[in-house]
Short mmCIF file of C-alpha atoms and ligand atoms in Angstrom, two decimals:
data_model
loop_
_atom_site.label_atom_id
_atom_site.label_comp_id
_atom_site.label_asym_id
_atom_site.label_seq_id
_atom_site.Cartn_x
_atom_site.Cartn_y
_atom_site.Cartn_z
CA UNK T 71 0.00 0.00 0.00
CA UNK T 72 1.08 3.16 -0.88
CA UNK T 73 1.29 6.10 1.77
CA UNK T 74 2.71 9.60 1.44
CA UNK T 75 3.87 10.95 4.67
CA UNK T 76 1.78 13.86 5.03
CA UNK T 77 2.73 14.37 8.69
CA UNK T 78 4.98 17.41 8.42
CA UNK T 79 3.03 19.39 5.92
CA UNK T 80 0.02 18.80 7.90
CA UNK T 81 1.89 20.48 10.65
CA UNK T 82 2.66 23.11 8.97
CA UNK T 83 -0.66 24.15 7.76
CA UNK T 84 -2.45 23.26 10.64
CA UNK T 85 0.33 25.88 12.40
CA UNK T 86 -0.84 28.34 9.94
CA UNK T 87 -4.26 27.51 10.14
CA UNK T 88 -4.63 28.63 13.86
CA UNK T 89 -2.77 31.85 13.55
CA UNK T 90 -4.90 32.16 10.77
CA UNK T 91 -8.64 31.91 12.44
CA UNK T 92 -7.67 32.28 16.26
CA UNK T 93 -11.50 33.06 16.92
CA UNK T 94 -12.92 29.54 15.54
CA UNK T 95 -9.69 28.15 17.08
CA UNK T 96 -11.17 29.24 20.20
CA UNK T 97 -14.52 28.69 19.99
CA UNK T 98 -13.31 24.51 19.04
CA UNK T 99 -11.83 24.32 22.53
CA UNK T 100 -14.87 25.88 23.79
CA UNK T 101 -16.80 24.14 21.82
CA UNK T 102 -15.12 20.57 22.95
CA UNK T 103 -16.26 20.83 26.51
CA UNK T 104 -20.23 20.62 25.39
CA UNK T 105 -19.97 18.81 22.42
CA UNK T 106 -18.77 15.79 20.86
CA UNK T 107 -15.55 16.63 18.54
CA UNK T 108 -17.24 19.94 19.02
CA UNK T 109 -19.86 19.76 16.72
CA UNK T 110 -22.68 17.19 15.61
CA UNK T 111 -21.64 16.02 11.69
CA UNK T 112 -18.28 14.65 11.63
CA UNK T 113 -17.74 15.63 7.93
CA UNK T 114 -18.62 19.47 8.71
CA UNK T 115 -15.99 18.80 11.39
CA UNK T 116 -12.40 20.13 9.19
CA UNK T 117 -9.44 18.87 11.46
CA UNK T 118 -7.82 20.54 13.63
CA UNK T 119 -11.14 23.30 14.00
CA UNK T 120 -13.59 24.20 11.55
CA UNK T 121 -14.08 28.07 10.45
CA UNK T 122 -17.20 29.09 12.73
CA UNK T 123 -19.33 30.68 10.21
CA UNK T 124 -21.50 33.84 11.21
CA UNK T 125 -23.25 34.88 7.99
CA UNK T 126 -23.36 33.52 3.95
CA UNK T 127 -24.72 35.21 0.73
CA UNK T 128 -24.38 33.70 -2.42
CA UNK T 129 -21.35 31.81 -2.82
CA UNK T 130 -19.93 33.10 0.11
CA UNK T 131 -19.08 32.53 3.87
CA UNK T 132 -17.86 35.19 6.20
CA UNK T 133 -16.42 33.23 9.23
CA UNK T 134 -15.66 34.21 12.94
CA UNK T 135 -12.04 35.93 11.97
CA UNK T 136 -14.07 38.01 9.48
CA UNK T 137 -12.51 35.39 6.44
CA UNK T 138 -14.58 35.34 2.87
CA UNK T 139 -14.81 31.94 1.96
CA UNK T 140 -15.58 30.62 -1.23
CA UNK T 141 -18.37 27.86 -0.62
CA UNK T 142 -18.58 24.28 -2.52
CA UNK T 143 -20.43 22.74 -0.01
CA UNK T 144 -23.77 25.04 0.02
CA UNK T 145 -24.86 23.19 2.74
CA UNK T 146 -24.65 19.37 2.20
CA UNK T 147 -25.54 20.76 -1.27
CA UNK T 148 -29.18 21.89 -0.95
CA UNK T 149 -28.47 25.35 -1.67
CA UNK T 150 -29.21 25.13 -5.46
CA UNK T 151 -29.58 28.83 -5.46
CA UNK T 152 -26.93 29.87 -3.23
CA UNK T 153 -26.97 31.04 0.72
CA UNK T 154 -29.48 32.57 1.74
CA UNK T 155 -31.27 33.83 -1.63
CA UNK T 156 -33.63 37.08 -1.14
CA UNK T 157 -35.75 34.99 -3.09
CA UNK T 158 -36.79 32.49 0.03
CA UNK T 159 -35.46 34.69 2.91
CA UNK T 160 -38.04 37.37 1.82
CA UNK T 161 -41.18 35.19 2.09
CA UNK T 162 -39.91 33.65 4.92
CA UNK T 163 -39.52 36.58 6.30
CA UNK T 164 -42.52 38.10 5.42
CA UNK T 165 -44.95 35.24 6.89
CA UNK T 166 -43.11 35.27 10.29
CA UNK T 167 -43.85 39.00 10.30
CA UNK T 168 -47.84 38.19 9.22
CA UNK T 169 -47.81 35.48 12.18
CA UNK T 170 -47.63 32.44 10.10
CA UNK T 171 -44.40 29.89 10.03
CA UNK T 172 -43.37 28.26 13.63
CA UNK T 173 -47.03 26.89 13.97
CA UNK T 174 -45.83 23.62 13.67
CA UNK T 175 -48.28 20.41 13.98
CA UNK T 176 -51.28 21.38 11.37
CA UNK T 177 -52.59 20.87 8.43
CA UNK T 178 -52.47 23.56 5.88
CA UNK T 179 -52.79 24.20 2.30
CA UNK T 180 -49.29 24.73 1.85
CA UNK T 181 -48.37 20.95 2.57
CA UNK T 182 -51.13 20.08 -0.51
CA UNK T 183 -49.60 22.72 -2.38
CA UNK T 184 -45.78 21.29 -2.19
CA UNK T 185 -47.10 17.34 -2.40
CA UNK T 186 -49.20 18.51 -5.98
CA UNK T 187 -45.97 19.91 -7.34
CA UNK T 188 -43.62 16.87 -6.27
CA UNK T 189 -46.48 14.60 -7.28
CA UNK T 190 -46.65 16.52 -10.61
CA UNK T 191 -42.61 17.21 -11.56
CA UNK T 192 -41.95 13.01 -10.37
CA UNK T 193 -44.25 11.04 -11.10
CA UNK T 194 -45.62 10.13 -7.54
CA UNK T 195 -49.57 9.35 -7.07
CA UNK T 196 -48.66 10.43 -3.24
CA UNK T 197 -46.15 11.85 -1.01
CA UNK T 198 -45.35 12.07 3.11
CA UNK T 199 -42.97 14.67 4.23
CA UNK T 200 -40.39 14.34 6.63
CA UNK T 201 -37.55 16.37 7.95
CA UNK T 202 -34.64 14.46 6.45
CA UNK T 203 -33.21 12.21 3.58
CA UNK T 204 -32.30 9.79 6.21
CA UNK T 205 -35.72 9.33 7.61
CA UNK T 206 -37.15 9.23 4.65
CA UNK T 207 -35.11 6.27 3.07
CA UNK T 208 -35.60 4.49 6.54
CA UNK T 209 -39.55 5.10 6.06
CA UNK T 210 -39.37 4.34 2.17
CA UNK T 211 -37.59 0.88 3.25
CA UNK T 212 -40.17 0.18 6.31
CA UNK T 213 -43.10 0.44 3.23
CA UNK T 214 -41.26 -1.86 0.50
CA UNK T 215 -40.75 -4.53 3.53
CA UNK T 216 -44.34 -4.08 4.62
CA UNK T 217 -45.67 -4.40 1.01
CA UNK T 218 -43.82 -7.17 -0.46
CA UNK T 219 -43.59 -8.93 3.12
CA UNK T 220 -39.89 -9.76 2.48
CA UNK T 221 -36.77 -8.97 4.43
CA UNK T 222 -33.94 -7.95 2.44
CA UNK T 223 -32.39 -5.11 1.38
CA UNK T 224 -30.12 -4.37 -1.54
CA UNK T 225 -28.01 -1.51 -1.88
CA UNK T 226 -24.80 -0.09 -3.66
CA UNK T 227 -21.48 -0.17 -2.40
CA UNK T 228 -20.71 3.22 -1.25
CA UNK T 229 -24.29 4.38 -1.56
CA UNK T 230 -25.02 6.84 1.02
CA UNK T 231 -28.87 7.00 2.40
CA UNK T 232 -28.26 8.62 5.58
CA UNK T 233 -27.61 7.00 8.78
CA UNK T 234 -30.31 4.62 9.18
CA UNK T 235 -29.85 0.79 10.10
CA UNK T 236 -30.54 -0.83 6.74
CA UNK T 237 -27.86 1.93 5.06
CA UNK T 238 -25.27 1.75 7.64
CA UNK T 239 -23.49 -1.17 5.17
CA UNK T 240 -21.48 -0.98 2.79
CA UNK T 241 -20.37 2.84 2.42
CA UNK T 242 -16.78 2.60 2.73
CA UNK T 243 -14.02 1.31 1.28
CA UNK T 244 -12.24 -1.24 3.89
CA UNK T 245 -9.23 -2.53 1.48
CA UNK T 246 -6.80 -3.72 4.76
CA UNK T 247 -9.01 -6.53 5.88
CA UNK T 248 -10.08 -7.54 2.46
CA UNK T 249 -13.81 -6.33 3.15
CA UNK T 250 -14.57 -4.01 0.69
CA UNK T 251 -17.80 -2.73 0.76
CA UNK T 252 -19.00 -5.45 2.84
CA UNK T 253 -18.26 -3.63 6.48
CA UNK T 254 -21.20 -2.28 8.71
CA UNK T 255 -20.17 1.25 9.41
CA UNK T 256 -21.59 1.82 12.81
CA UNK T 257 -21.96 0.21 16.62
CA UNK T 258 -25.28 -0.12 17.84
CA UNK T 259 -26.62 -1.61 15.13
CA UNK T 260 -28.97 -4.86 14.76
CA UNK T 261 -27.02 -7.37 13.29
CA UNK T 262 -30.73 -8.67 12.64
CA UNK T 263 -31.02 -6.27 10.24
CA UNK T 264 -27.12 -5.73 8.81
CA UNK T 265 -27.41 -9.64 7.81
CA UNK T 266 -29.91 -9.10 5.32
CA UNK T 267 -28.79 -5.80 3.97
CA UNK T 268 -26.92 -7.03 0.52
CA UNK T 269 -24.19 -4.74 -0.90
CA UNK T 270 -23.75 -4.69 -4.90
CA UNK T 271 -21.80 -2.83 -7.29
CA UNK T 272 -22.78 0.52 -8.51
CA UNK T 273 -22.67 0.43 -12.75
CA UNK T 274 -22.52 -3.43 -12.71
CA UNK T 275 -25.51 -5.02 -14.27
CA UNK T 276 -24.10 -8.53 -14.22
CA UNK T 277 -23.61 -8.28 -10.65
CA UNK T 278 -26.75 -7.53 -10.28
CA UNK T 279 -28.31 -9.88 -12.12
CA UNK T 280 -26.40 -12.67 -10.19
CA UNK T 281 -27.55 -10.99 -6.61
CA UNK T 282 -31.30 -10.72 -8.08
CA UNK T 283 -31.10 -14.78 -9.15
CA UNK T 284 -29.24 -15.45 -6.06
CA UNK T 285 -31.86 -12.99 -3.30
CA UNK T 286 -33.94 -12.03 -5.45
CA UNK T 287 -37.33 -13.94 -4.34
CA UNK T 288 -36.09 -12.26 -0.60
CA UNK T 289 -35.51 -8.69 -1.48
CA UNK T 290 -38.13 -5.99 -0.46
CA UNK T 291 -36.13 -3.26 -2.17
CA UNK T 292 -33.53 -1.91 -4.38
CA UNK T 293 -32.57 1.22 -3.19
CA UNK T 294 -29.95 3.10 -5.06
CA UNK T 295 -29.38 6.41 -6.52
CA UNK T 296 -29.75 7.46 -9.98
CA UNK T 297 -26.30 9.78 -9.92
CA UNK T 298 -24.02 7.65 -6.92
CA UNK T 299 -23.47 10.94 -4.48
CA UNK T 300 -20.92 10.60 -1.75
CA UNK T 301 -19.40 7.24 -3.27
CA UNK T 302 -17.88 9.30 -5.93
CA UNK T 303 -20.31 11.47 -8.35
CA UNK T 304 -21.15 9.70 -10.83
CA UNK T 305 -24.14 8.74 -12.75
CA UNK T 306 -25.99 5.56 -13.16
CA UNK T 307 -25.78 4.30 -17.40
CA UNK T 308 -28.82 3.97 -18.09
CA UNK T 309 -28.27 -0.26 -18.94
CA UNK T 310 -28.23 0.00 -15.07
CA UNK T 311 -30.99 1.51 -14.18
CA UNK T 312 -32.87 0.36 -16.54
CA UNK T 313 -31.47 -3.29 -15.32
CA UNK T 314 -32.54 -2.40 -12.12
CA UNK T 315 -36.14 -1.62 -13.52
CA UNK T 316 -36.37 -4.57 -15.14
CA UNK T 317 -35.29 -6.94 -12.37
CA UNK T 318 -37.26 -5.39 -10.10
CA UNK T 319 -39.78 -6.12 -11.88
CA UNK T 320 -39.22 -9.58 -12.58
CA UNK T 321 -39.06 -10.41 -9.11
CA UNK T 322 -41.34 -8.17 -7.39
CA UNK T 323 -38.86 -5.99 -5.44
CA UNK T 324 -39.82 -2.41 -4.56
CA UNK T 325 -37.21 -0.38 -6.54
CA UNK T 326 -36.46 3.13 -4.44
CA UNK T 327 -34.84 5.81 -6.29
CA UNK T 328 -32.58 8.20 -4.26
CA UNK T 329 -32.96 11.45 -5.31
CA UNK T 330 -31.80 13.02 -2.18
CA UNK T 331 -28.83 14.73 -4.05
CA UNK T 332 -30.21 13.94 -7.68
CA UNK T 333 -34.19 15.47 -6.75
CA UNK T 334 -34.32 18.50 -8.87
CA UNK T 335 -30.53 19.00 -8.90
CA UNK T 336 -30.70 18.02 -13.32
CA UNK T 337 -33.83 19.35 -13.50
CA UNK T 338 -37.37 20.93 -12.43
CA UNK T 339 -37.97 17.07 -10.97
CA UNK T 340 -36.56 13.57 -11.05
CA UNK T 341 -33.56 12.04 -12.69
CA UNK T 342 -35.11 9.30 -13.04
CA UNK T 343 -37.54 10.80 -15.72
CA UNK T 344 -34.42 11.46 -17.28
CA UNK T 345 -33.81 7.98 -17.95
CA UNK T 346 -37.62 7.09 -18.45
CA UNK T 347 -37.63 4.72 -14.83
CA UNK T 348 -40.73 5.18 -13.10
CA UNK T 349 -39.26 3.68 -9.50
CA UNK T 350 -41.73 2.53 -6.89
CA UNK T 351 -40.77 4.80 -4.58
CA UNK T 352 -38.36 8.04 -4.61
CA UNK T 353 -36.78 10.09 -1.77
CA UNK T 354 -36.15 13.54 -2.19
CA UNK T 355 -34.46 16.27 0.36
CA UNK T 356 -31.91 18.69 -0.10
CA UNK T 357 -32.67 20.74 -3.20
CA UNK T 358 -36.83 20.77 -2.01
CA UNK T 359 -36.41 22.27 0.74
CA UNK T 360 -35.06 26.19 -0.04
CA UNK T 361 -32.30 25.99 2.65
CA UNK T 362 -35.42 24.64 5.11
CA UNK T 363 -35.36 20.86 6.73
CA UNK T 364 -37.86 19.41 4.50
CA UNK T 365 -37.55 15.57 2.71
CA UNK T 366 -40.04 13.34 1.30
CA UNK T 367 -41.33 10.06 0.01
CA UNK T 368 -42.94 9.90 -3.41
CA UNK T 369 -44.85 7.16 -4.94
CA UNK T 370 -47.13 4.82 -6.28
CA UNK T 371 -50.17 5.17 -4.04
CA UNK T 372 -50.96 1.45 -3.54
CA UNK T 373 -47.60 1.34 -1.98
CA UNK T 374 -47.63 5.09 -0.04
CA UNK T 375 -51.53 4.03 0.92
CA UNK T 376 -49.75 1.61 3.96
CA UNK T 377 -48.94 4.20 5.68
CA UNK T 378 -52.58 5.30 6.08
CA UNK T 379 -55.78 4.33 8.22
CA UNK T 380 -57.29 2.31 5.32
CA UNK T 381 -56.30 -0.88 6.12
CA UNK T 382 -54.57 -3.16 8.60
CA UNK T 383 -51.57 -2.37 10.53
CA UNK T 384 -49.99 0.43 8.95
CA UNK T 385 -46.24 1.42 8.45
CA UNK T 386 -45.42 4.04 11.03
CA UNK T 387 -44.35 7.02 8.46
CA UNK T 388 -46.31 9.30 11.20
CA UNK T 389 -45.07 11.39 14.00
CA UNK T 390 -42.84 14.05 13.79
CA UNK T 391 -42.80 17.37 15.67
CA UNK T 392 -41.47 18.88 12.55
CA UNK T 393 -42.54 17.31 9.72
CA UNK T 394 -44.45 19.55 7.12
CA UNK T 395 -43.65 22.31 9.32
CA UNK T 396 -45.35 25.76 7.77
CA UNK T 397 -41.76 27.77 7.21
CA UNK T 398 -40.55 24.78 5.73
CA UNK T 399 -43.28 24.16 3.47
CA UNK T 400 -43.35 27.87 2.39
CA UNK T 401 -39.46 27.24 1.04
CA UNK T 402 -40.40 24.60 -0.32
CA UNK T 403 -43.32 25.61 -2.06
CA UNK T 404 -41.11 28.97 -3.10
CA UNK T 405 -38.05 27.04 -4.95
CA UNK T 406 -40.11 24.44 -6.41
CA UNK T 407 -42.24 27.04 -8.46
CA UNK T 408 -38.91 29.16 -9.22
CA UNK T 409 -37.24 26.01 -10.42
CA UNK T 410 -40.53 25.18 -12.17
CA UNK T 411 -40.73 28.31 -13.92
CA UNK T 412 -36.98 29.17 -14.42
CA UNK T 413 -35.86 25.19 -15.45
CA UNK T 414 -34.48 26.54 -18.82
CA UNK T 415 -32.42 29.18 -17.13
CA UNK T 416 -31.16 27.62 -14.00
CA UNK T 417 -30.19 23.79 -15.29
CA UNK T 418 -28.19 24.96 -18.21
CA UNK T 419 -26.13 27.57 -16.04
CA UNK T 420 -25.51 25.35 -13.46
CA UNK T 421 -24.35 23.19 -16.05
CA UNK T 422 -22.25 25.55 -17.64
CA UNK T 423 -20.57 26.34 -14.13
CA UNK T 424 -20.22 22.72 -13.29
CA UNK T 425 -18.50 21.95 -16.37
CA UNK T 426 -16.18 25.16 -15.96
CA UNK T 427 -15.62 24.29 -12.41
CA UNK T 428 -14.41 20.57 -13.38
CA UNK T 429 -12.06 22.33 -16.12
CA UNK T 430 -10.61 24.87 -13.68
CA UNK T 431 -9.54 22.47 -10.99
CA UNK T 432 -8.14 19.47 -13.53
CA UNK T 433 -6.15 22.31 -15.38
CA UNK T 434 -4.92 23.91 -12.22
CA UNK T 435 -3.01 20.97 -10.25
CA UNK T 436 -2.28 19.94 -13.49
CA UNK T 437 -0.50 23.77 -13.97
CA UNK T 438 1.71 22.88 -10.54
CA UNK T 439 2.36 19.00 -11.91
CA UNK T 440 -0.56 16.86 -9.92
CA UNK T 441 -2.21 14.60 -11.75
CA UNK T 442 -6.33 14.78 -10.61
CA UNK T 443 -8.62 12.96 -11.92
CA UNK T 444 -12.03 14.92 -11.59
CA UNK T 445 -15.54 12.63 -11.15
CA UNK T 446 -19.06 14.26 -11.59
CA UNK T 447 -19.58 14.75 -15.06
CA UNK T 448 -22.84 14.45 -16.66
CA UNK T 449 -23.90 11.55 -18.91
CA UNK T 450 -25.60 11.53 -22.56
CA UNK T 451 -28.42 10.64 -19.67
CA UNK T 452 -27.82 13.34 -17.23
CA UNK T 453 -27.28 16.16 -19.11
CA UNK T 454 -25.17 18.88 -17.16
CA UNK T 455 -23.71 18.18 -13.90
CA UNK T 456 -23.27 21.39 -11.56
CA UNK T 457 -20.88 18.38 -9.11
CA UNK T 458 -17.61 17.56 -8.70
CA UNK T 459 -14.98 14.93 -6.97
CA UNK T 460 -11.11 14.98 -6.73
CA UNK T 461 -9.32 12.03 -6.94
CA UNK T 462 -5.75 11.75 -6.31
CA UNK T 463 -4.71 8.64 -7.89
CA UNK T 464 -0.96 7.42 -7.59
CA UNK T 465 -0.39 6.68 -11.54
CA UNK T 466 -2.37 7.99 -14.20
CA UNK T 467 -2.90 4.83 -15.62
CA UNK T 468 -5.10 3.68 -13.74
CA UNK T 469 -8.44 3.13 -14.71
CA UNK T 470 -11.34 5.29 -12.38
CA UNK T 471 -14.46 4.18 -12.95
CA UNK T 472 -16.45 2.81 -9.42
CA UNK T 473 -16.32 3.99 -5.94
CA UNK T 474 -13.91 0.31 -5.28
CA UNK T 475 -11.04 2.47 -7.42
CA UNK T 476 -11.21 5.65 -6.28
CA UNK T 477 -11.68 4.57 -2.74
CA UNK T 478 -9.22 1.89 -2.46
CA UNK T 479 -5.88 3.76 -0.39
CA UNK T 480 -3.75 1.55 -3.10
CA UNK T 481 -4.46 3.38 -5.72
CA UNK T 482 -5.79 6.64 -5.00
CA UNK T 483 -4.31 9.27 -2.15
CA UNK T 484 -7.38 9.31 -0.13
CA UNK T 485 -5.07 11.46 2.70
CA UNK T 486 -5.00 13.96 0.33
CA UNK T 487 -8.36 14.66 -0.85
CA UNK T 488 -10.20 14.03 2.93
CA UNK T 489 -7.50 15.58 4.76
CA UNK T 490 -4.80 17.90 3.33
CA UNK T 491 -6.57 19.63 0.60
CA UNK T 492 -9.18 20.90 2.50
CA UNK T 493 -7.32 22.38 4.65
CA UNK T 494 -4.88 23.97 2.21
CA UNK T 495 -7.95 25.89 0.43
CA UNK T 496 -9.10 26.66 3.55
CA UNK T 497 -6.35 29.06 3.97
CA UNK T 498 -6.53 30.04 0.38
CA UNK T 499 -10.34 31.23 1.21
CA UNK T 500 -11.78 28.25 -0.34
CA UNK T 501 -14.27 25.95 1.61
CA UNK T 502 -14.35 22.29 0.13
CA UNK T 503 -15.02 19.26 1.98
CA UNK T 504 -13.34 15.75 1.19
CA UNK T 505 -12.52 17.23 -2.40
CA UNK T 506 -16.12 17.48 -3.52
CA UNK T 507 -18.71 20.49 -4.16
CA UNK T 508 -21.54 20.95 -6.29
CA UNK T 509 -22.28 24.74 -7.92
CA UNK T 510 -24.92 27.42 -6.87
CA UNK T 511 -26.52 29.87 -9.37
CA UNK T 512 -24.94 32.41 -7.39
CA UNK T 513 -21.49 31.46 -8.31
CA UNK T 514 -19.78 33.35 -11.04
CA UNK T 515 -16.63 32.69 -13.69
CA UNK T 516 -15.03 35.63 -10.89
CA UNK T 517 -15.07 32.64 -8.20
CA UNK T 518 -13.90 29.70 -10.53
CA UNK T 519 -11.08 32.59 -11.57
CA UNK T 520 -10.46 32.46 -7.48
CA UNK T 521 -11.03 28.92 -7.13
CA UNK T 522 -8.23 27.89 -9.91
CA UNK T 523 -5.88 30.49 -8.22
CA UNK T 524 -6.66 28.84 -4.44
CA UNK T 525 -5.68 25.14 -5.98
CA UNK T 526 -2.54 26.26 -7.93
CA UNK T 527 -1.71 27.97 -4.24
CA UNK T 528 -3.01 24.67 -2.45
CA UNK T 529 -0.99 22.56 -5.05
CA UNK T 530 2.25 24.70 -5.07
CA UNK T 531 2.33 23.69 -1.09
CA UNK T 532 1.98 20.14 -1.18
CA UNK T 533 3.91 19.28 -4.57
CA UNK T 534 7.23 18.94 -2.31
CA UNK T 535 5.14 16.28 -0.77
CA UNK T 536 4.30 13.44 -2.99
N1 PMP U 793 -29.64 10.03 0.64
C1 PMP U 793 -28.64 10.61 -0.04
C2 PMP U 793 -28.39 10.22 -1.47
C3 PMP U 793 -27.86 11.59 0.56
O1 PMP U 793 -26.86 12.17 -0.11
C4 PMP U 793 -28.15 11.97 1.90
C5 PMP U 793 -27.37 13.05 2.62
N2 PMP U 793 -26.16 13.38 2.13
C6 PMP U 793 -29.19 11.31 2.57
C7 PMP U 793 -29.92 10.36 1.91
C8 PMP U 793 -29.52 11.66 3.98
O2 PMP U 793 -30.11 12.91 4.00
P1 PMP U 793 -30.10 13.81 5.32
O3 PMP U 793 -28.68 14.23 5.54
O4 PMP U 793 -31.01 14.95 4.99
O5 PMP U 793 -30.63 12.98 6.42
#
């Protein structure tokens, strides 16, 4: 196994670092009496501190030490439109003024409002809301065990559904013990339910042909997404999905689209319309929600009907201080009709950032002699991808295609892109996380000018190094 010995660079920056942001360096050790690591998402959680951020517009942070950052991460990449856009902070605003928004627990017309839009850009005969992507892949797995009274559960190695028993398998890479995706990622877990969650590789319809003849007459679902998100960027081909359609089919299996990241990211609704696959049932979060916690299931109704009081026991989608809350529903209602009305405008220039983005950072390591291999393009499928992943692979011959390469610490510098180039751009004013970022509209050719600048800075630093 390769390793680079990042030790002494990492040093260095991390010395530079806290002169550099003394405020959020104080406010970690404060922080690390109440909390655990000092915060409560690991990833958000940039070693040695992260930059406490006070305010964001656009594209940009402003931090604790009064530091412009340039953001790829546009919170866990819901922020379609950029921070805070006047466009939802003004209605929001508005209605808490009027006396309508922290009412939680009712029923209003805005919840029919948002579920006749989702129902109408996707597909779905009927939605629930929830307040995450997690809960709602957890729910959309309780209803495809409930209705095909099966067991099982297959998913994709590296396939990231939140943290939720049934997708806590199977999302890292675990080369040393020979594991692969195979691992379950997290204590506490029923093994009850970790034994019958089946891990198969993303882009491989052989594979999954010989899991569906091998489990297939188990399986409730298939859940997998239609553009892989954390486990590398990348979109399904449409043999795959279309595979996974099929199969599904064949054997009765619920098949769950993902569309946490993917929901309205491509366009005005699903991928998955993209690649003509009706799934059974589709999550959505992020992107829905204006900046506000708001995630769904969407489906077909004689599935989405179990959770209701028409029959039997049903599946316990139900409770939920939050869920539909009113100033969530209002930001939801508010970006789904702008993305509605403005899908010719916003898809193509997120595309045409995306694609500039991916350019700018290939071409500038390459400028300072690193080789990176950038993941997230589109597809003749997906048209325009506003994502992007940085892999630092250790020869340039070798072949990147599935989250097994670029995950696998033999052949691609995974120190590098979790650890030591986020914190280099973090001193050039650039907030990335792990190597990956998706676009805003709000970004501009200016900030990819400032982005390529921050990685030829980054890169100049840590050439000495590999
Ligand atoms: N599914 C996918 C595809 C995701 O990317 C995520 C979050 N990154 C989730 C589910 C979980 O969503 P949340 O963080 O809102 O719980």
């Amino acid at each position: 196994m390769k390793t680079r010995d990042y030790s002494r660079l990492l040093a260095t920056l991390e010395e530079a670092y806290a002169r550099h942001a003394p405020r959020s360096g104080a406010l970690q050790q404060e922080a690390l009496r109440f909390m655990v690591d000092g915060g409560s998402h690991t990833l958000r959680l940039i070693r040695p501190f992260p930059p406490r951020i006070v305010s964001a517009q656009g594209a940009w942070l402003q931090d604790e030490d009064g530091h412009r950052l340039l953001d790829f991460w546009q919170g866990h990449l819901a922020n379609i439109l950029g921070h805070n856009p006047p466009l939802i902070t003004s209605v929001l605003a508005n209605a808490l003024a009027g006396g309508f928004g922290l009412q939680t627990g009712f029923a209003d017309r805005l919840q029919v409002e948002v579920a006749e839009i989702l129902c109408r850009q996707t597909g779905a005969e009927r939605v629930r809301f929830t307040t995450s992507g997690t809960l709602a892949t957890m729910y959309s797995i309780m209803l495809a065990r409930a209705f095909t009274g099966r067991t099982w559960v297959l998913k994709v190695g590296g396939g990231w559904h939140g943290a939720q028993p049934w997708a806590l398998k199977g999302i890292e890479f675990h080369r040393n013990d020979g594991q692969g995706f195979q691992q379950v990622e997290s204590a506490g877990v029923p093994l009850a339910v970790t034994d019958k969650v089946i891990v198969t590789s993303f882009n491989d319809p052989e594979q999954l042909r010989d899991h569906f003849r091998q489990y297939g007459d188990r399986l409730a679902c298939f859940i997998l997404e239609p553009f892989l998100g954390v486990g590398g960027f990348v979109p399904a081909s449409r043999e795959y999905l279309h595979t996974a359609r099929e199969l599904t089919q064949q054997y009765g299996v619920v098949l769950i689209l993902d569309e946490v990241i993917a929901g309205f990211r491509f366009r005005a609704g699903n991928a998955g319309a993209l690649y003509g696959v009706q799934p059974d049932l589709a999550t959505f979060g992020k992107v829905i929600g204006g900046g506000m916690p708001v995630a769904a299931v969407a489906g077909r109704a004689e599935i989405m009907n179990l959770v209701g009081r028409s029959g039997g026991t049903p599946v316990k989608f139900s409770g939920g201080t939050y869920s539909a809350h009113p100033a969530s529903m209002l930001a939801a209602k508010t970006i789904l009709n702008y993305l509605v009305a403005h899908e010719a405008e916003v898809y193509p220039r997120l595309a045409d950032l995306g694609e500039k983005a991916r350019q700018t950072l290939v071409s500038a390591f390459a400028e300072e002699g690193i080789y990176v291999h950038c993941s997230g393009h589109d597809s003749q499928v997906l048209p325009g991808s506003s994502m992007f992943m940085l892999h630092f692979p250790f020869d340039e011959k070798i072949p990147l295609r599935q989250p097994e390469d670029w995950f696998d610490p033999t052949r691609c510098d995974i120190a590098l892109s979790h650890r030591v180039l986020e914190l280099a751009l973090l001193l050039e004013g650039v907030f990335m996380l792990h190597s990956h970022g998706g676009l805003s509209t709000a970004h501009t050719e200016e900030d990819l000018a400032f982005l390529g600048e921050a990685c030829r800075r980054a890169a100049r630093r840590i050439k000495p190094y590999l």
